[in-house]
Coordinates of C-alpha atoms and ligand atoms in Angstrom, one line a residue:
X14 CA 59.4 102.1 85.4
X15 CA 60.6 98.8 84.4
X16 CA 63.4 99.0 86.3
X17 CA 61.8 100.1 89.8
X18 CA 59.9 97.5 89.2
X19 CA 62.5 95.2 88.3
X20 CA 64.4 96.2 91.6
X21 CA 61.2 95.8 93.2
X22 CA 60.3 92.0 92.0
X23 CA 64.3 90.8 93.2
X24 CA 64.2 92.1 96.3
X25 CA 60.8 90.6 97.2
X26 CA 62.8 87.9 96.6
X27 CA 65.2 88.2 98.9
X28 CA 63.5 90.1 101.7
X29 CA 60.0 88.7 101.7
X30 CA 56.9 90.9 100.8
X31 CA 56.2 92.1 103.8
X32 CA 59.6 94.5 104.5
X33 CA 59.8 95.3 100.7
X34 CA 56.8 97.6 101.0
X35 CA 58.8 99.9 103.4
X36 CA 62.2 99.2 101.1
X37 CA 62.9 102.4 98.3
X38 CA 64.1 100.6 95.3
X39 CA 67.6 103.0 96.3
X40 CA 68.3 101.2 99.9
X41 CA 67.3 97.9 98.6
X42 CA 69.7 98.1 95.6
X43 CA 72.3 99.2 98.3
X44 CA 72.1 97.0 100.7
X45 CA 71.9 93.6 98.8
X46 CA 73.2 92.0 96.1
X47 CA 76.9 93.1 94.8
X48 CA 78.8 96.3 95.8
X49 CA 79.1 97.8 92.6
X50 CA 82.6 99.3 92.6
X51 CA 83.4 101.7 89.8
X52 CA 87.0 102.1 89.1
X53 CA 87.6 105.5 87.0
X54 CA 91.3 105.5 85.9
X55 CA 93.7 106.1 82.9
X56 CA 93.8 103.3 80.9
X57 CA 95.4 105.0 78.0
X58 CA 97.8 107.7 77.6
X59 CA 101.2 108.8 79.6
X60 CA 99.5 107.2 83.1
X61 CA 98.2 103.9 81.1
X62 CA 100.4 101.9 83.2
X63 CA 99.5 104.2 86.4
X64 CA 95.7 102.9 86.4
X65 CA 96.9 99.5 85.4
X66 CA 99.2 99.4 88.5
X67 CA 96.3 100.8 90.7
X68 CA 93.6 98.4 89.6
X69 CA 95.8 95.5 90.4
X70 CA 96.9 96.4 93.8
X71 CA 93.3 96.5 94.3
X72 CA 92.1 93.5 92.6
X73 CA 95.0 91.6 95.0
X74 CA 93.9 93.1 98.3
X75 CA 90.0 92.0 97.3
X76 CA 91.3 89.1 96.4
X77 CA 93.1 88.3 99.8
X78 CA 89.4 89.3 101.0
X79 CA 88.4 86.1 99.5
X80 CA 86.7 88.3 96.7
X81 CA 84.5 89.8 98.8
X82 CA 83.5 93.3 100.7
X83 CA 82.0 92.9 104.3
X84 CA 80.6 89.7 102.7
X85 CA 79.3 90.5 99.4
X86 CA 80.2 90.0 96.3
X87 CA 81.7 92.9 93.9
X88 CA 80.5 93.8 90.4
X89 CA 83.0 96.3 88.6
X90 CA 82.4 98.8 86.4
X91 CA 84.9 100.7 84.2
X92 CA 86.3 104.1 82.6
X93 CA 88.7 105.1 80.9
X94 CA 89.7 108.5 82.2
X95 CA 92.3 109.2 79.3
X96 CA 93.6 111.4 82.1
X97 CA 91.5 114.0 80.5
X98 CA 90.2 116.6 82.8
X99 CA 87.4 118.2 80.3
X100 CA 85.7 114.9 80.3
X101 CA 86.0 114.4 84.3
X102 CA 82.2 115.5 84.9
X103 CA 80.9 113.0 82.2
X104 CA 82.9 110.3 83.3
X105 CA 82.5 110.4 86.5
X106 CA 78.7 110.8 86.2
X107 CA 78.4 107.4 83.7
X108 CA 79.9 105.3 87.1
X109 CA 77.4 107.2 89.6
X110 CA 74.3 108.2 87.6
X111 CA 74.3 105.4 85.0
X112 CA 75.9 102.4 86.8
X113 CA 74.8 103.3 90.2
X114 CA 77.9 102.8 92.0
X115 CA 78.4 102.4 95.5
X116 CA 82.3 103.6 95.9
X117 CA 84.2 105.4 93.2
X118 CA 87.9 104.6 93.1
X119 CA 89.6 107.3 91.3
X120 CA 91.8 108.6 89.6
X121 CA 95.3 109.7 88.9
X122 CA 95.6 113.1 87.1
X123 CA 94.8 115.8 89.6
X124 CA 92.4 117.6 87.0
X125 CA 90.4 114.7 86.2
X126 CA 89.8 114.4 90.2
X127 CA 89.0 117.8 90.3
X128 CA 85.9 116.6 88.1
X129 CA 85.5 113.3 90.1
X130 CA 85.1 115.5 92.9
X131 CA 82.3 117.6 91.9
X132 CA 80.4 115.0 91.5
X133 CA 81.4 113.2 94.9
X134 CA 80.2 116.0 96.4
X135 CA 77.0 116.4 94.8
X136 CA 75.8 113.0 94.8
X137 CA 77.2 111.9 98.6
X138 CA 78.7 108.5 96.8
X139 CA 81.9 107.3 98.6
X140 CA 85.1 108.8 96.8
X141 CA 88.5 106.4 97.2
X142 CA 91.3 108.8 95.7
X143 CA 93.7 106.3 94.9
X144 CA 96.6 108.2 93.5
X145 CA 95.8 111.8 92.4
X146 CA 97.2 114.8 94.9
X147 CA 95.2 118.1 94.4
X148 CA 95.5 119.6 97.4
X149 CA 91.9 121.2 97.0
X150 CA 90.8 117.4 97.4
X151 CA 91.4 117.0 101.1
X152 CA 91.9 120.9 102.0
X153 CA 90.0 123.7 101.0
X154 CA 86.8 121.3 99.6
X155 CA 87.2 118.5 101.5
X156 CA 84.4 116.1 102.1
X157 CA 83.0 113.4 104.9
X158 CA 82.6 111.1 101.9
X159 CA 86.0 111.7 100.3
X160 CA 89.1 109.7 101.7
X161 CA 92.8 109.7 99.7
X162 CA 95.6 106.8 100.4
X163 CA 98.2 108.3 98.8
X164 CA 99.7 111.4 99.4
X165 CA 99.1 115.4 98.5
X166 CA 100.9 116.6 95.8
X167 CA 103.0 119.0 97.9
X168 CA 103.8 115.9 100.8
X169 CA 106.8 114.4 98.8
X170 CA 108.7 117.2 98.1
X171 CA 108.1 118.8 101.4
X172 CA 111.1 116.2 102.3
X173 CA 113.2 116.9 99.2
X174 CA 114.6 120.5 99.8
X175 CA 116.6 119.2 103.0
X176 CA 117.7 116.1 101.6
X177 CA 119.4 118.3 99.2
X178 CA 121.0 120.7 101.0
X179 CA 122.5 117.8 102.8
X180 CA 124.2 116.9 99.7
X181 CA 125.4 120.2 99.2
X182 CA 123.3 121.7 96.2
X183 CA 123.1 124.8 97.1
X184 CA 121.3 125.9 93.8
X185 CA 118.5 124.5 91.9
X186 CA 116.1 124.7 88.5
X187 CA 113.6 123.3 89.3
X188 CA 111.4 121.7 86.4
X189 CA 107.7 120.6 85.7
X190 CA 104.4 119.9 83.7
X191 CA 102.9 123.0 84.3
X192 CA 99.2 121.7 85.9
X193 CA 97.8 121.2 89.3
X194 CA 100.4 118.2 90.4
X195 CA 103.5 119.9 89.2
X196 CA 102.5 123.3 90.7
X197 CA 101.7 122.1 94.0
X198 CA 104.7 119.6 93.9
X199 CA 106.6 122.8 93.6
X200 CA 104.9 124.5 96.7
X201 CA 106.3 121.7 98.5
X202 CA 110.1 121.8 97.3
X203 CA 110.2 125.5 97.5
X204 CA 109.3 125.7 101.3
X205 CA 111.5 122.7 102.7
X206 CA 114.7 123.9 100.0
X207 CA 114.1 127.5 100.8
X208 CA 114.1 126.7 104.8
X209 CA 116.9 124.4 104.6
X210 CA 119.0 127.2 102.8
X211 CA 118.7 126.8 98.9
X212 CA 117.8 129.2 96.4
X213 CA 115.2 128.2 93.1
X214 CA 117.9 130.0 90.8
X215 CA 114.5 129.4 87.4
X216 CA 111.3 127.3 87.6
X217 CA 110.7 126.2 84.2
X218 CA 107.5 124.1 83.1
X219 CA 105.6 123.0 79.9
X220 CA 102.1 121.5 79.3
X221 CA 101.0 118.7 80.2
X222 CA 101.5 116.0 78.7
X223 CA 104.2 117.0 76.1
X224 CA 107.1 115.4 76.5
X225 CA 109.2 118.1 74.5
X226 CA 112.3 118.6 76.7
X227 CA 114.9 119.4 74.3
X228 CA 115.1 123.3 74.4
X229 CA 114.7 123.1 78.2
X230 CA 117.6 120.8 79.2
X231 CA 119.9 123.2 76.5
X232 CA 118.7 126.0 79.1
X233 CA 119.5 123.8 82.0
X234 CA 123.0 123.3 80.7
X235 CA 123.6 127.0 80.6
X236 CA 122.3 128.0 83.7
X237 CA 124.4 125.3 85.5
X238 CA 122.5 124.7 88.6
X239 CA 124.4 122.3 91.4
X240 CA 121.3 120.5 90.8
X241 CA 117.9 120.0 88.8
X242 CA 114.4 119.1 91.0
X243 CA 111.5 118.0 89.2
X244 CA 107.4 115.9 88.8
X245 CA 107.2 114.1 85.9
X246 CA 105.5 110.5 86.1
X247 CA 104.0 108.0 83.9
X248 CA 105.4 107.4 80.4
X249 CA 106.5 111.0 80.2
X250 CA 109.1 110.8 83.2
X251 CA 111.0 107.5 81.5
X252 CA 111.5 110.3 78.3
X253 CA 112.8 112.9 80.7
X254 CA 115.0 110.8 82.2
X255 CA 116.0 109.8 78.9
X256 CA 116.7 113.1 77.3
X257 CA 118.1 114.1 80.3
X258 CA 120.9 111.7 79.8
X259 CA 120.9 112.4 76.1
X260 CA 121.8 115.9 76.6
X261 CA 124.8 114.7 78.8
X262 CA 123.5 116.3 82.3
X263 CA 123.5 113.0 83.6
X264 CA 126.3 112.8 86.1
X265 CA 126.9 116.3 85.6
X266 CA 124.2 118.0 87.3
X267 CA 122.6 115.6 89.7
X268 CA 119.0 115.1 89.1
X269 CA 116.2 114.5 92.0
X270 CA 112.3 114.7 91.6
X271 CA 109.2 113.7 93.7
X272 CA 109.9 109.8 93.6
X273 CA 107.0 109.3 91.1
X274 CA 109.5 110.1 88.5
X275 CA 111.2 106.6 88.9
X276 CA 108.0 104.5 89.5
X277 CA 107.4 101.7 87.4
X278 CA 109.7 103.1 84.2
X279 CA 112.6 101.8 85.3
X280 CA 113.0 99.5 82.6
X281 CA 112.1 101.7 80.1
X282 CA 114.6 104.3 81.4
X283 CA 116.9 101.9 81.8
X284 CA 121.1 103.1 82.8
X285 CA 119.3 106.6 82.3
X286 CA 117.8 106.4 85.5
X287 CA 120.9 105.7 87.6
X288 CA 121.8 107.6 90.3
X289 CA 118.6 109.8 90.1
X290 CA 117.7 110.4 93.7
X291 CA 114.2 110.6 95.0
X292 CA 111.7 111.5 98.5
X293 CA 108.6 109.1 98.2
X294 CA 105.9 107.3 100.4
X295 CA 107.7 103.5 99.3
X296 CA 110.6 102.0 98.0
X297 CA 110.7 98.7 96.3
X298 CA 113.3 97.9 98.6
X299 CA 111.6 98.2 102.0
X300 CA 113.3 95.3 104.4
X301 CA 109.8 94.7 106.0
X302 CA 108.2 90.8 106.1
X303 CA 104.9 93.3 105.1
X304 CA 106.7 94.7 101.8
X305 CA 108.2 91.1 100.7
X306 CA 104.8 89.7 101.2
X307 CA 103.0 92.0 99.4
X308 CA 105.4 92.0 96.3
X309 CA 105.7 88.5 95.9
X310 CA 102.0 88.5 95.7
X311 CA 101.7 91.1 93.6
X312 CA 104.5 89.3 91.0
X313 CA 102.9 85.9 91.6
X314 CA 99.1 87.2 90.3
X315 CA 100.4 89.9 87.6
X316 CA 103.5 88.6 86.4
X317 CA 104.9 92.1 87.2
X318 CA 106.8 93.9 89.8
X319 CA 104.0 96.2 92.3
X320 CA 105.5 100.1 92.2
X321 CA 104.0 102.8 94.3
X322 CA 101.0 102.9 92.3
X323 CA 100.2 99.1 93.1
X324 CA 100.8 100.1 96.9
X325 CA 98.4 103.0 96.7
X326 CA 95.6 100.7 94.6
X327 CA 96.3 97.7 97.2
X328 CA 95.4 100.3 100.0
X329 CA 92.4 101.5 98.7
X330 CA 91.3 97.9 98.7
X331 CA 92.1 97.5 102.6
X332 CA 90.7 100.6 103.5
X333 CA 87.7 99.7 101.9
X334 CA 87.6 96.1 103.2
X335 CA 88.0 97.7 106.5
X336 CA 84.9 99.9 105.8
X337 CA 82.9 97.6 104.9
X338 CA 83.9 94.6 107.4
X339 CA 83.2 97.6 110.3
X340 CA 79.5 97.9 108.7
X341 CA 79.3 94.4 107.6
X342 CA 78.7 95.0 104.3
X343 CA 75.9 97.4 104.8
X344 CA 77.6 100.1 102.6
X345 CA 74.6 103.0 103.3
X346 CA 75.6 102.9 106.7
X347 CA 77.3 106.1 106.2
X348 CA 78.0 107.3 109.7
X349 CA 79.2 104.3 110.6
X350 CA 81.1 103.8 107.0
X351 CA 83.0 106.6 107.8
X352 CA 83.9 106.4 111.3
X353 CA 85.6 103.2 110.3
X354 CA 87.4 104.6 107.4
X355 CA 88.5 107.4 109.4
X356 CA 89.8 105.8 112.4
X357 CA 91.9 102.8 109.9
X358 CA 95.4 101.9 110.4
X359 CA 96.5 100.5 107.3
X360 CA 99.1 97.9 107.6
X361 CA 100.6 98.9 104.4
X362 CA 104.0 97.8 102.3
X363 CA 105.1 101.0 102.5
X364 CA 104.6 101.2 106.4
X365 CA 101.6 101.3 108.9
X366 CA 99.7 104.4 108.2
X367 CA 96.2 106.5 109.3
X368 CA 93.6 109.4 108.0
X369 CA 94.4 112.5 109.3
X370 CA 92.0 114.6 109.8
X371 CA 90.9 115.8 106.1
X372 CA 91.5 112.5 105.4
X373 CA 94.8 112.2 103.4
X374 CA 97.6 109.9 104.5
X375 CA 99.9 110.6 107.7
X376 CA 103.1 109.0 106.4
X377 CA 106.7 108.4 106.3
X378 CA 108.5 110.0 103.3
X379 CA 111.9 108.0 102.2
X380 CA 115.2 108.9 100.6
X381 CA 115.4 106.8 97.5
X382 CA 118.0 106.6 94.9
X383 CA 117.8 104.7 91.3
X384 CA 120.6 101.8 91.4
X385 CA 120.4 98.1 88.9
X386 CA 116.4 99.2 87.9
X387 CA 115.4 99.3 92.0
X388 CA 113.9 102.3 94.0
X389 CA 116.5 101.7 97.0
X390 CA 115.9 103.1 100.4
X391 CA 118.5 105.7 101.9
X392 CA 116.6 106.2 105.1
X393 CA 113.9 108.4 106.1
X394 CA 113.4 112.2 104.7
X395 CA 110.6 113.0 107.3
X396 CA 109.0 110.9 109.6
X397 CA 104.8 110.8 109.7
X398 CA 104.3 113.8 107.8
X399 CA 100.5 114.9 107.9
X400 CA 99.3 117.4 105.0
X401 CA 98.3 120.8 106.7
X402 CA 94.7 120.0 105.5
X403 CA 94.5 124.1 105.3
X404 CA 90.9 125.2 105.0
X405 CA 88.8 122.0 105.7
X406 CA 85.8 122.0 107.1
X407 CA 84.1 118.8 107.4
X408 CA 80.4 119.8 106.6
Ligands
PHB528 C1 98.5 114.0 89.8 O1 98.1 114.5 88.7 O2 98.0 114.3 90.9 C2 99.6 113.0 89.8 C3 99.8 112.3 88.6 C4 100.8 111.3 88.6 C5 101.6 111.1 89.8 C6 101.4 111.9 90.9 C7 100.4 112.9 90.9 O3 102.5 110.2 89.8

């Protein structure tokens, strides 16, 4: 009770008496004061850096709001999601049920979204996917209040198999963490390779997030593909690369991946992760005013250089900005809300891109390969590529 009536007493105060009889404590809350924004990411573990990355690019496209969403102020509220998918529910439920908030941006691992999800769906709170991929997310179970700006799992390496076959690698092992992201990351390299001519001579996979390669490269060695395709990201992809090199494949048997694999652990790879050759949504290296802008930006506030990660958190904060400017600010304006989200351009720095219709990035996909710690752009693998968006049904 204290609360209500706490909720009550301020917004007298800002509305006068006489409308705060008709106000719920609910719409008032909503409609004035701060957005609260809860940001639900991993802060520790293999993707530590991956949430760190996202929350920046965010923080920097609110700040080039001038702090503000549709005219209010924010308040933030945090969780660590230890990229831990038995504690998604709980987590996710301490940012809508106990802090109220009015957007959830989250998360990375597709597990843990699969939690964030649930509770997306059950409570109606707008859900900003910022990174994770699970396809489920914007196909089968997709949502009017859910909206991804990054990628499905499966859209990268549905432009990997041909690049491939271009070079001539006729035969590949193709190599994962054995969850949701790696499996559907492998749905999308076995159709494009598979059309374009190739053949998936072993798929080999262990759990995620062990980073215990060793008896898998020695297996590699002996199967002696013309090439190796893999997801790995986060801390655990700067080991593989590693290892990889360790084992002397490096060089010998040309390695490629889903372009997360060389996102911001290039220095921690270091000459390890020369040569490796990526398809990806961004390259450091994009020659666009937009790009340069943005990363000098992002260097001058962090102190660090942006990676894709940074690009997908900056997004989130422009798409939301774009919401909220459309509703000015008033957030519960849901129809509205999502008209505006759904019809956004966003001038990214990976390259202008909108919501298809289950609400997942239409985007290029570029050729990248590892050269002097850079992601440098070979071209374009596949030009404003839309996820099928299979089974959704937008209630
Ligand atoms: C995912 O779990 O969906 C995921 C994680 C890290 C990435 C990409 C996808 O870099």
């Amino acid at each position: 009770m204290t609360s209500r009536r706490l909720v009550l007493t301020r917004s007298a105060a800002l509305f006068g008496a006489a409308s705060t009889a008709l106000l719920l404590p609910e719409i008032a809350r909503a409609q004035s004061g701060k957005v609260r924004v809860g940001l639900m990411l991993p802060y520790t573990g293999t993707f530590a850096q991956l949430g760190v990355a996202i929350e920046n690019g965010f923080r920097l496209a609110i700040a080039e709001q001038g702090g503000k969403l549709g005219g209010r102020d924010i308040e933030y509220f945090k969780v660590d999601d230890e990229s831990e998918p038995s504690k998604g529910i709980e987590n996710a439920n301490k940012l809508v049920q106990r802090d109220k908030v009015d957007v959830l941006v989250g998360t990375v691992h597709s597990g843990v979204q699969m939690g964030i999800h649930k509770v997306a769906r059950d409570s109606g709170v707008l859900s900003l996917i910022p990174n994770a991929g699970v396809h489920a997310a914007t196909r089968s179970q997709c949502a009017p209040n859910v909206f991804r700006t990054s990628f499905t799992n499966s859209q990268p390496t549905r432009a990997l198999g041909q690049a491939m076959i271009a070079k001539g690698h006729k035969k590949a092992v193709w190599i994962t963490w054995k969850y949701a992201a790696g499996d559907e990351a492998f749905e999308g390299f076995k159709e494009s390779y598979t059309a374009a001519g190739g053949t998936i001579i072993k798929e080999l996979g262990l759990p995620f997030p062990n980073v215990e390669f060793q008896a898998l490269l020695t297996e590699i060695a002996s199967l002696k593909p013309d090439a190796v395709a893999c997801f790995f990201a986060g801390g655990g992809a700067a080991k593989f690369m590693k290892d990889y090199a360790a084992a002397g494949l490096q060089g010998k048997i040309p390695l490629y991946g889903s372009g997360f694999l060389t996102e911001g652990v290039l220095d921690a790879a270091g000459p390890a992760a020369d040569g490796v050759m990526t398809t990806l949504h961004y390259s450091d290296s994009l020659n666009t005013p937009r790009n340069q802008a943005f990363r000098l930006a992002y260097a001058k506030m962090f102190r660090l250089q942006p990676d894709v990660y940074a690009v997908q958190g900056y997004d989130t904060g422009l798409l939301l900005a774009q919401g909220a400017n459309a509703v000015k600010g008033d957030l519960a304006n849901k129809a509205a809300l999502y008209k505006a989200l759904e019809s956004a351009t966003i001038d990214s720095p990976r390259g202008k891109w909108s919501m298809s219709k289950s609400h997942n990035p239409v985007q290029d996909i570029y050729l990248r390969v590892v050269e002097n710690k850079e992601n440098k752009v070979l071209g374009v693998a596949a030009k404003a590529l839309a996820d099928s968006g299979a089974g959704c049904k937008m209630a």
